[in-house]
Short mmCIF file of C-alpha atoms in Angstrom, two decimals:
data_model
loop_
_atom_site.label_atom_id
_atom_site.label_comp_id
_atom_site.label_asym_id
_atom_site.label_seq_id
_atom_site.Cartn_x
_atom_site.Cartn_y
_atom_site.Cartn_z
CA MET U 1 0.00 0.00 0.00
CA PRO U 2 1.39 3.47 -0.92
CA TRP U 3 2.43 5.96 1.71
CA PRO U 4 -0.39 8.09 3.16
CA HIS U 5 1.02 11.36 1.69
CA LEU U 6 0.27 10.01 -1.79
CA TRP U 7 -3.44 9.81 -0.97
CA ARG U 8 -6.02 12.52 -0.69
CA TRP U 9 -9.46 12.41 0.82
CA ARG U 10 -12.59 12.64 -1.26
CA SER U 11 -15.08 15.26 -0.22
CA PRO U 12 -17.70 13.81 2.20
CA ARG U 13 -20.57 14.24 -0.26
CA ARG U 14 -18.95 11.71 -2.60
CA TRP U 15 -18.36 8.97 -0.04
CA PRO U 16 -20.33 5.82 -0.79
CA LEU U 17 -22.60 4.63 2.02
CA GLY U 18 -21.05 2.04 4.34
CA SER U 19 -17.53 2.58 3.06
CA THR U 20 -14.45 1.96 5.16
CA THR U 21 -11.77 4.54 5.84
CA TRP U 22 -9.33 3.50 3.09
CA SER U 23 -12.02 3.18 0.46
CA ARG U 24 -12.76 6.88 0.96
CA CYS U 25 -9.32 7.67 -0.43
CA ILE U 26 -8.20 7.82 -4.01
CA PRO U 27 -4.57 7.74 -5.08
CA ARG U 28 -2.93 11.02 -6.08
CA GLU U 29 -0.92 11.39 -9.21
CA SER U 30 2.53 12.13 -7.86
CA SER U 31 5.47 13.39 -9.77
CA VAL U 32 8.93 13.78 -8.36
CA ALA U 33 9.70 16.90 -10.42
CA GLU U 34 6.36 18.68 -10.04
CA ARG U 35 4.35 18.35 -6.85
CA ARG U 36 2.23 21.43 -7.40
CA ALA U 37 -0.67 22.10 -9.71
CA PRO U 38 0.27 23.95 -12.93
CA MET U 39 -1.70 27.02 -11.89
CA THR U 40 0.21 27.24 -8.64
CA ARG U 41 3.53 26.98 -10.53
CA SER U 42 2.37 29.72 -12.88
CA GLU U 43 1.46 31.95 -9.97
CA MET U 44 4.86 31.36 -8.38
CA MET U 45 6.69 32.22 -11.60
CA ALA U 46 4.58 35.38 -11.98
CA ARG U 47 5.70 36.56 -8.55
CA ILE U 48 9.37 36.63 -9.51
CA GLY U 49 10.00 40.34 -9.55
CA GLY U 50 12.56 42.38 -11.37
CA LYS U 51 12.91 45.06 -8.70
CA ASP U 52 14.49 45.09 -5.26
CA THR U 53 16.33 41.80 -5.70
CA LYS U 54 19.04 40.82 -3.20
CA PRO U 55 21.95 41.68 -5.54
CA GLU U 56 20.35 45.02 -6.40
CA MET U 57 19.74 45.88 -2.75
CA LEU U 58 23.36 44.99 -1.93
CA VAL U 59 24.65 47.41 -4.57
CA ARG U 60 22.17 50.14 -3.60
CA ARG U 61 23.01 49.98 0.11
CA GLY U 62 26.73 50.12 -0.65
CA LEU U 63 26.42 53.08 -3.01
CA HIS U 64 24.28 54.97 -0.50
CA ALA U 65 26.75 54.24 2.32
CA ARG U 66 29.51 55.75 0.17
CA GLY U 67 27.54 58.95 -0.25
CA LEU U 68 26.37 58.38 -3.82
CA ARG U 69 22.78 59.37 -4.52
CA TYR U 70 20.75 57.80 -7.29
CA ARG U 71 17.30 57.33 -8.76
CA LEU U 72 15.61 53.95 -9.18
CA HIS U 73 13.97 52.38 -12.24
CA VAL U 74 13.60 55.58 -14.25
CA GLY U 75 10.81 54.98 -16.73
CA GLY U 76 11.95 57.49 -19.34
CA LEU U 77 15.18 55.62 -20.06
CA PRO U 78 15.45 52.56 -22.31
CA GLY U 79 15.34 49.35 -20.29
CA ARG U 80 14.32 51.09 -17.02
CA PRO U 81 17.80 50.88 -15.45
CA ASP U 82 17.96 49.61 -11.87
CA ILE U 83 20.13 52.52 -10.68
CA VAL U 84 20.53 55.90 -12.37
CA LEU U 85 23.29 58.27 -11.23
CA PRO U 86 22.50 61.59 -12.96
CA ARG U 87 25.61 63.28 -11.52
CA PHE U 88 27.82 60.83 -13.42
CA ARG U 89 25.41 60.50 -16.38
CA SER U 90 25.60 56.77 -15.70
CA VAL U 91 23.20 53.88 -15.26
CA ILE U 92 23.74 50.54 -13.55
CA PHE U 93 21.91 47.35 -14.42
CA VAL U 94 22.07 44.58 -11.82
CA HIS U 95 21.35 41.47 -13.87
CA GLY U 96 20.47 37.99 -12.66
CA CYS U 97 22.73 35.46 -14.34
CA PHE U 98 19.88 33.13 -15.30
CA TRP U 99 17.30 35.61 -16.57
CA HIS U 100 19.80 37.61 -18.63
CA ALA U 101 21.77 34.61 -19.98
CA HIS U 102 25.21 35.36 -18.54
CA GLU U 103 27.47 33.39 -20.85
CA GLY U 104 30.18 31.35 -19.16
CA CYS U 105 28.68 31.76 -15.69
CA ARG U 106 28.25 28.81 -13.37
CA TYR U 107 24.82 30.12 -12.32
CA PHE U 108 23.42 30.03 -15.86
CA ARG U 109 22.27 26.96 -17.72
CA ILE U 110 19.32 26.24 -19.98
CA PRO U 111 16.73 24.12 -18.13
CA GLY U 112 16.30 20.58 -19.45
CA THR U 113 12.51 20.84 -19.42
CA ARG U 114 11.08 22.79 -22.38
CA SER U 115 14.57 23.77 -23.48
CA GLU U 116 13.36 25.24 -26.82
CA PHE U 117 11.07 27.66 -24.98
CA TRP U 118 13.76 28.69 -22.48
CA THR U 119 16.40 29.08 -25.18
CA ALA U 120 14.17 31.43 -27.18
CA LYS U 121 13.09 33.38 -24.08
CA LEU U 122 16.57 33.87 -22.64
CA LEU U 123 18.08 34.67 -26.05
CA GLY U 124 15.37 37.31 -26.49
CA ASN U 125 16.18 38.78 -23.06
CA HIS U 126 19.89 38.89 -23.93
CA GLN U 127 19.31 40.55 -27.31
CA ARG U 128 16.94 43.09 -25.74
CA ASP U 129 19.63 43.93 -23.14
CA ILE U 130 22.16 44.59 -25.91
CA ALA U 131 19.70 46.83 -27.77
CA LYS U 132 18.93 48.82 -24.60
CA VAL U 133 22.62 49.36 -23.86
CA ASP U 134 23.18 50.60 -27.42
CA GLN U 135 20.23 52.99 -27.13
CA LEU U 136 21.51 54.35 -23.81
CA LYS U 137 24.98 54.90 -25.32
CA ARG U 138 23.44 56.79 -28.26
CA ASP U 139 21.54 58.95 -25.76
CA GLY U 140 24.82 59.86 -24.01
CA TRP U 141 24.62 57.60 -20.95
CA ARG U 142 27.41 55.43 -19.56
CA VAL U 143 26.25 51.87 -18.79
CA LEU U 144 27.56 49.44 -16.18
CA THR U 145 26.25 45.89 -15.85
CA VAL U 146 26.75 44.18 -12.50
CA TRP U 147 26.07 40.45 -12.67
CA GLU U 148 24.54 38.47 -9.83
CA CYS U 149 27.61 36.22 -9.67
CA ALA U 150 29.76 39.27 -8.84
CA THR U 151 27.68 39.91 -5.74
CA LYS U 152 28.03 36.28 -4.65
CA SER U 153 31.71 35.61 -5.32
CA ASN U 154 33.31 38.93 -4.34
CA SER U 155 33.36 40.87 -1.10
CA VAL U 156 31.03 43.85 -0.91
CA ASP U 157 33.96 46.26 -0.54
CA PHE U 158 35.72 44.86 -3.59
CA LEU U 159 32.52 45.07 -5.63
CA LEU U 160 31.80 48.64 -4.57
CA ASN U 161 35.41 49.70 -5.20
CA ALA U 162 35.02 48.33 -8.73
CA ILE U 163 31.76 50.25 -9.24
CA VAL U 164 33.18 53.53 -7.88
CA SER U 165 36.33 53.06 -9.97
CA TRP U 166 34.20 52.65 -13.09
CA LEU U 167 32.09 55.70 -12.19
CA GLN U 168 35.21 57.86 -11.80
CA GLY U 169 36.71 56.51 -15.02
CA SER U 170 35.83 57.34 -18.60
CA ASP U 171 34.69 53.99 -20.00
CA LEU U 172 31.29 54.20 -21.68
CA VAL U 173 30.39 50.57 -21.01
CA GLY U 174 31.49 48.30 -18.19
CA GLU U 175 30.71 44.86 -16.89
CA ILE U 176 31.44 43.37 -13.48
CA SER U 177 31.08 39.64 -13.15
CA GLY U 178 32.21 36.99 -10.68
CA GLU U 179 35.34 36.33 -12.72
CA ILE U 180 37.02 39.65 -11.92
CA PRO U 181 40.78 39.28 -12.33
CA ARG U 182 42.27 39.38 -8.82
CA GLY U 183 45.72 40.56 -9.84
CA ASN U 184 44.56 43.72 -11.59
CA GLU U 185 43.19 45.94 -8.80
CA LYS U 186 43.44 49.17 -10.87
CA SER U 187 40.98 47.99 -13.52
CA PRO U 188 38.43 45.71 -11.86
CA HIS U 189 35.86 46.05 -14.64
CA ARG U 190 35.79 44.53 -18.08
#
């Protein structure tokens, strides 16, 4: 007999008269990979937000602690950048490695389930990111991309030093990932 957690109770109005306890149960369809109803999974995926993520909050708190003031998610700019520093005419995107298809990152891989769908979706996200960066450059903004892996694999001080160094520099585009070269402290961005 299967384990009790694989069984669910029928509603009382559907119980046959004179039935025993176990006959009031029907087996559940159980799946190892998916234990929730599809609607519940859809609702969970819909709740994944693009604002106020842990990596973004880490960068924002650090910039504020260093005296830098910024605006958040400015709607008039292409791509609604996570952090806008008008004083430096710079924007910072804090990208999740999975959702923005960070190539070569250990936190990014195409899921095995529905891989065609995920490949098309993540490739579209990546191409849209490139187009938004190009538009921001044409509009005269400097663009820095901070990847999620950089917030996980580097100390907060090292990460913020890299961001401040980029802000004080003259590069139009920068990228900070988890694979920052350790020996080159003067140029921590790529």
